[in-house]
């Protein structure tokens, strides 16, 4: 191990180190882990497995979670295994274990990033915001008001046609009130005088 160094791309392909440790044209042969000399020129890098060949195994024993990541398809049949050990108090430690069997390289990584996260912890919160709750309440109350008013006017008062609409006169004034509000907002230098449903304006 002292005469060699290793690089690993846990989230994809490793960087271009030359030799077999370089991006390939087909994309599927890009190395995920590589072995190279610690000293010496020119560098002679070997692939320890491709990113596309990655397989995972998860073992849970009590509170201890161990994930094993395996790569195949490296230079001259090389392969590798990375043992990911969960330790919530550790940032990251990386160590080469051994070459066993021949051309198969074993590593161990202890990190808090190797800990499993429950699916529900990754899911977005389903709780409603205050605005959503107020909107739902307003829609429900509005529906109750409209249906209750229609039934009351129809059954109790015997109204027909548009007369069954609750507070019909107030609703008919709503467009004029909205227009007055918009006009006031857009014309702050004008004052409005109302005469029935008609509006007259005087410039200040």
mmCIF file of C-alpha atoms in Angstrom:
data_model
loop_
_atom_site.group_PDB
_atom_site.id
_atom_site.type_symbol
_atom_site.label_atom_id
_atom_site.label_comp_id
_atom_site.label_asym_id
_atom_site.label_seq_id
_atom_site.Cartn_x
_atom_site.Cartn_y
_atom_site.Cartn_z
ATOM 1 C CA UNK A 1 0.000 0.000 0.000
ATOM 2 C CA UNK A 2 2.916 2.320 0.707
ATOM 3 C CA UNK A 3 4.099 1.988 -2.913
ATOM 4 C CA UNK A 4 0.688 2.525 -4.422
ATOM 5 C CA UNK A 5 -2.127 5.016 -4.151
ATOM 6 C CA UNK A 6 -5.821 4.700 -4.796
ATOM 7 C CA UNK A 7 -8.543 7.075 -5.926
ATOM 8 C CA UNK A 8 -12.292 6.522 -5.703
ATOM 9 C CA UNK A 9 -15.294 8.372 -7.083
ATOM 10 C CA UNK A 10 -18.176 7.480 -4.742
ATOM 11 C CA UNK A 11 -20.679 9.605 -6.673
ATOM 12 C CA UNK A 12 -19.575 8.615 -10.181
ATOM 13 C CA UNK A 13 -16.459 8.439 -12.333
ATOM 14 C CA UNK A 14 -13.007 9.366 -11.016
ATOM 15 C CA UNK A 15 -10.909 12.121 -12.552
ATOM 16 C CA UNK A 16 -8.720 11.567 -15.596
ATOM 17 C CA UNK A 17 -5.427 10.132 -14.305
ATOM 18 C CA UNK A 18 -4.399 8.664 -17.627
ATOM 19 C CA UNK A 19 -3.850 5.066 -18.631
ATOM 20 C CA UNK A 20 -6.867 2.910 -17.804
ATOM 21 C CA UNK A 21 -7.961 5.500 -15.249
ATOM 22 C CA UNK A 22 -9.494 7.852 -17.820
ATOM 23 C CA UNK A 23 -12.973 8.439 -19.266
ATOM 24 C CA UNK A 24 -13.835 6.010 -22.047
ATOM 25 C CA UNK A 25 -15.710 6.749 -25.243
ATOM 26 C CA UNK A 26 -18.568 4.374 -24.518
ATOM 27 C CA UNK A 27 -19.185 5.955 -21.089
ATOM 28 C CA UNK A 28 -20.018 2.580 -19.556
ATOM 29 C CA UNK A 29 -16.348 1.675 -19.051
ATOM 30 C CA UNK A 30 -15.474 4.773 -17.038
ATOM 31 C CA UNK A 31 -13.574 3.722 -13.897
ATOM 32 C CA UNK A 32 -15.061 4.330 -10.454
ATOM 33 C CA UNK A 33 -11.843 3.429 -8.612
ATOM 34 C CA UNK A 34 -8.218 3.350 -9.710
ATOM 35 C CA UNK A 35 -4.808 2.101 -8.583
ATOM 36 C CA UNK A 36 -1.620 3.970 -9.389
ATOM 37 C CA UNK A 37 1.996 4.295 -8.255
ATOM 38 C CA UNK A 38 2.756 6.640 -5.406
ATOM 39 C CA UNK A 39 6.045 7.578 -7.093
ATOM 40 C CA UNK A 40 7.490 7.074 -10.527
ATOM 41 C CA UNK A 41 7.204 8.348 -14.061
ATOM 42 C CA UNK A 42 5.305 7.818 -16.204
ATOM 43 C CA UNK A 43 2.267 6.957 -14.060
ATOM 44 C CA UNK A 44 0.709 3.592 -14.744
ATOM 45 C CA UNK A 45 -2.884 3.671 -13.550
ATOM 46 C CA UNK A 46 -5.177 0.652 -13.455
ATOM 47 C CA UNK A 47 -8.949 0.600 -13.237
ATOM 48 C CA UNK A 48 -10.389 -1.262 -10.243
ATOM 49 C CA UNK A 49 -13.891 -1.438 -11.684
ATOM 50 C CA UNK A 50 -16.379 0.602 -13.654
ATOM 51 C CA UNK A 51 -19.063 2.877 -12.243
ATOM 52 C CA UNK A 52 -21.746 1.051 -14.248
ATOM 53 C CA UNK A 53 -20.888 -2.261 -12.582
ATOM 54 C CA UNK A 54 -21.595 -1.018 -9.044
ATOM 55 C CA UNK A 55 -23.686 -3.271 -6.794
ATOM 56 C CA UNK A 56 -24.757 -2.661 -3.200
ATOM 57 C CA UNK A 57 -25.270 -4.964 -0.227
ATOM 58 C CA UNK A 58 -26.627 -3.681 3.096
ATOM 59 C CA UNK A 59 -26.231 -5.520 6.391
ATOM 60 C CA UNK A 60 -27.940 -4.357 9.571
ATOM 61 C CA UNK A 61 -26.927 -5.757 12.950
ATOM 62 C CA UNK A 62 -28.648 -3.948 15.777
ATOM 63 C CA UNK A 63 -27.694 -0.291 15.496
ATOM 64 C CA UNK A 64 -24.749 -1.032 13.186
ATOM 65 C CA UNK A 65 -25.340 -0.557 9.444
ATOM 66 C CA UNK A 66 -22.695 -1.770 6.980
ATOM 67 C CA UNK A 67 -23.015 -1.170 3.245
ATOM 68 C CA UNK A 68 -20.790 -3.008 0.787
ATOM 69 C CA UNK A 69 -20.134 -1.479 -2.631
ATOM 70 C CA UNK A 70 -18.655 -3.731 -5.301
ATOM 71 C CA UNK A 71 -17.091 -2.878 -8.663
ATOM 72 C CA UNK A 72 -16.002 -5.191 -11.491
ATOM 73 C CA UNK A 73 -14.645 -4.816 -15.015
ATOM 74 C CA UNK A 74 -11.283 -3.240 -14.153
ATOM 75 C CA UNK A 75 -7.898 -3.586 -15.829
ATOM 76 C CA UNK A 76 -6.942 -7.250 -16.455
ATOM 77 C CA UNK A 77 -9.984 -8.407 -14.483
ATOM 78 C CA UNK A 78 -9.370 -6.211 -11.462
ATOM 79 C CA UNK A 79 -12.280 -5.598 -9.091
ATOM 80 C CA UNK A 80 -12.812 -3.879 -5.770
ATOM 81 C CA UNK A 81 -14.989 -3.836 -2.689
ATOM 82 C CA UNK A 82 -15.620 -0.797 -0.516
ATOM 83 C CA UNK A 83 -17.020 -1.472 2.949
ATOM 84 C CA UNK A 84 -18.961 1.566 4.119
ATOM 85 C CA UNK A 85 -19.341 1.637 7.893
ATOM 86 C CA UNK A 86 -21.816 4.008 9.529
ATOM 87 C CA UNK A 87 -20.369 6.174 12.301
ATOM 88 C CA UNK A 88 -22.411 9.266 13.064
ATOM 89 C CA UNK A 89 -19.517 10.782 15.016
ATOM 90 C CA UNK A 90 -16.972 10.372 12.216
ATOM 91 C CA UNK A 91 -16.533 12.602 9.186
ATOM 92 C CA UNK A 92 -14.552 10.248 6.929
ATOM 93 C CA UNK A 93 -11.702 7.754 7.198
ATOM 94 C CA UNK A 94 -10.473 5.809 4.165
ATOM 95 C CA UNK A 95 -8.158 2.796 4.376
ATOM 96 C CA UNK A 96 -6.870 0.034 2.116
ATOM 97 C CA UNK A 97 -7.383 -3.395 3.667
ATOM 98 C CA UNK A 98 -5.794 -5.984 1.388
ATOM 99 C CA UNK A 99 -5.692 -7.624 -2.013
ATOM 100 C CA UNK A 100 -7.701 -10.776 -1.511
ATOM 101 C CA UNK A 101 -8.090 -12.735 -3.666
ATOM 102 C CA UNK A 102 -5.553 -11.715 -6.302
ATOM 103 C CA UNK A 103 -6.555 -8.603 -8.298
ATOM 104 C CA UNK A 104 -9.438 -7.911 -5.930
ATOM 105 C CA UNK A 105 -8.862 -4.883 -3.711
ATOM 106 C CA UNK A 106 -10.674 -4.287 -0.436
ATOM 107 C CA UNK A 107 -11.174 -0.916 1.256
ATOM 108 C CA UNK A 108 -13.024 0.340 4.304
ATOM 109 C CA UNK A 109 -14.609 3.753 4.725
ATOM 110 C CA UNK A 110 -15.989 4.880 8.074
ATOM 111 C CA UNK A 111 -18.183 7.956 7.806
ATOM 112 C CA UNK A 112 -21.432 9.566 8.925
ATOM 113 C CA UNK A 113 -22.293 9.750 5.219
ATOM 114 C CA UNK A 114 -22.566 5.941 5.221
ATOM 115 C CA UNK A 115 -25.516 5.984 7.622
ATOM 116 C CA UNK A 116 -28.910 5.092 6.209
ATOM 117 C CA UNK A 117 -31.575 7.782 6.214
ATOM 118 C CA UNK A 118 -35.248 6.729 6.628
ATOM 119 C CA UNK A 119 -37.341 7.382 3.535
ATOM 120 C CA UNK A 120 -39.810 9.501 5.493
ATOM 121 C CA UNK A 121 -36.954 11.794 6.534
ATOM 122 C CA UNK A 122 -36.241 12.562 2.866
ATOM 123 C CA UNK A 123 -39.875 13.071 1.878
ATOM 124 C CA UNK A 124 -41.170 16.647 1.801
ATOM 125 C CA UNK A 125 -43.289 17.694 4.736
ATOM 126 C CA UNK A 126 -47.011 17.116 4.191
ATOM 127 C CA UNK A 127 -48.110 19.680 6.771
ATOM 128 C CA UNK A 128 -50.185 22.535 5.387
ATOM 129 C CA UNK A 129 -49.158 26.138 5.722
ATOM 130 C CA UNK A 130 -51.327 28.694 7.535
ATOM 131 C CA UNK A 131 -52.306 30.234 4.198
ATOM 132 C CA UNK A 132 -53.437 26.873 2.810
ATOM 133 C CA UNK A 133 -55.537 26.182 5.915
ATOM 134 C CA UNK A 134 -57.178 29.616 5.705
ATOM 135 C CA UNK A 135 -57.948 29.073 2.010
ATOM 136 C CA UNK A 136 -59.522 25.674 2.684
ATOM 137 C CA UNK A 137 -61.620 27.096 5.530
ATOM 138 C CA UNK A 138 -62.751 30.003 3.319
ATOM 139 C CA UNK A 139 -63.803 27.648 0.510
ATOM 140 C CA UNK A 140 -65.696 25.373 2.908
ATOM 141 C CA UNK A 141 -67.489 28.266 4.616
ATOM 142 C CA UNK A 142 -68.288 29.863 1.264
ATOM 143 C CA UNK A 143 -69.794 26.610 -0.007
ATOM 144 C CA UNK A 144 -71.888 26.196 3.151
ATOM 145 C CA UNK A 145 -73.062 29.821 2.912
ATOM 146 C CA UNK A 146 -74.071 29.515 -0.742
ATOM 147 C CA UNK A 147 -75.815 26.145 -0.466
ATOM 148 C CA UNK A 148 -77.538 27.090 2.789
ATOM 149 C CA UNK A 149 -78.739 30.391 1.346
ATOM 150 C CA UNK A 150 -80.038 28.754 -1.827
ATOM 151 C CA UNK A 151 -81.980 26.146 0.145
ATOM 152 C CA UNK A 152 -83.394 28.741 2.544
ATOM 153 C CA UNK A 153 -84.580 31.072 -0.217
ATOM 154 C CA UNK A 154 -85.983 28.200 -2.259
ATOM 155 C CA UNK A 155 -87.749 26.248 0.487
ATOM 156 C CA UNK A 156 -88.619 28.831 3.147
ATOM 157 C CA UNK A 157 -89.153 31.966 1.065
ATOM 158 C CA UNK A 158 -90.346 30.229 -2.107
ATOM 159 C CA UNK A 159 -87.956 32.239 -4.306
ATOM 160 C CA UNK A 160 -87.376 31.290 -7.932
ATOM 161 C CA UNK A 161 -84.773 32.108 -10.590
ATOM 162 C CA UNK A 162 -82.004 34.502 -9.558
ATOM 163 C CA UNK A 163 -83.997 35.377 -6.428
ATOM 164 C CA UNK A 164 -82.747 32.193 -4.783
ATOM 165 C CA UNK A 165 -79.191 33.627 -4.659
ATOM 166 C CA UNK A 166 -78.501 34.669 -1.044
ATOM 167 C CA UNK A 167 -77.945 38.428 -0.614
ATOM 168 C CA UNK A 168 -78.387 38.922 -4.355
ATOM 169 C CA UNK A 169 -78.429 42.741 -4.129
ATOM 170 C CA UNK A 170 -75.072 42.795 -2.348
ATOM 171 C CA UNK A 171 -73.505 40.514 -4.943
ATOM 172 C CA UNK A 172 -74.852 42.714 -7.742
ATOM 173 C CA UNK A 173 -73.074 45.713 -6.193
ATOM 174 C CA UNK A 174 -69.767 43.832 -6.006
ATOM 175 C CA UNK A 175 -68.568 44.703 -9.570
ATOM 176 C CA UNK A 176 -69.168 48.421 -8.919
ATOM 177 C CA UNK A 177 -67.321 48.214 -5.609
ATOM 178 C CA UNK A 178 -64.376 46.457 -7.242
ATOM 179 C CA UNK A 179 -64.291 49.063 -10.026
ATOM 180 C CA UNK A 180 -64.368 51.879 -7.450
ATOM 181 C CA UNK A 181 -61.485 50.297 -5.532
ATOM 182 C CA UNK A 182 -59.366 49.819 -8.657
ATOM 183 C CA UNK A 183 -60.088 53.358 -9.853
ATOM 184 C CA UNK A 184 -59.147 54.779 -6.462
ATOM 185 C CA UNK A 185 -55.890 52.788 -6.389
ATOM 186 C CA UNK A 186 -54.908 53.833 -9.923
ATOM 187 C CA UNK A 187 -56.027 57.457 -9.595
ATOM 188 C CA UNK A 188 -54.878 58.747 -6.185
ATOM 189 C CA UNK A 189 -55.372 62.360 -7.271
ATOM 190 C CA UNK A 190 -59.049 61.889 -7.977
ATOM 191 C CA UNK A 191 -61.948 61.511 -5.594
ATOM 192 C CA UNK A 192 -65.045 59.590 -6.474
ATOM 193 C CA UNK A 193 -68.629 60.551 -5.783
ATOM 194 C CA UNK A 194 -71.237 57.864 -5.949
ATOM 195 C CA UNK A 195 -74.785 58.448 -7.093
ATOM 196 C CA UNK A 196 -76.678 55.175 -6.902
ATOM 197 C CA UNK A 197 -74.752 52.773 -9.117
ATOM 198 C CA UNK A 198 -73.155 55.540 -11.189
ATOM 199 C CA UNK A 199 -69.811 57.091 -10.366
ATOM 200 C CA UNK A 200 -68.795 60.661 -11.065
ATOM 201 C CA UNK A 201 -65.270 61.947 -10.607
ATOM 202 C CA UNK A 202 -63.937 65.421 -9.793
ATOM 203 C CA UNK A 203 -60.293 66.256 -10.292
ATOM 204 C CA UNK A 204 -58.624 67.739 -7.192
#
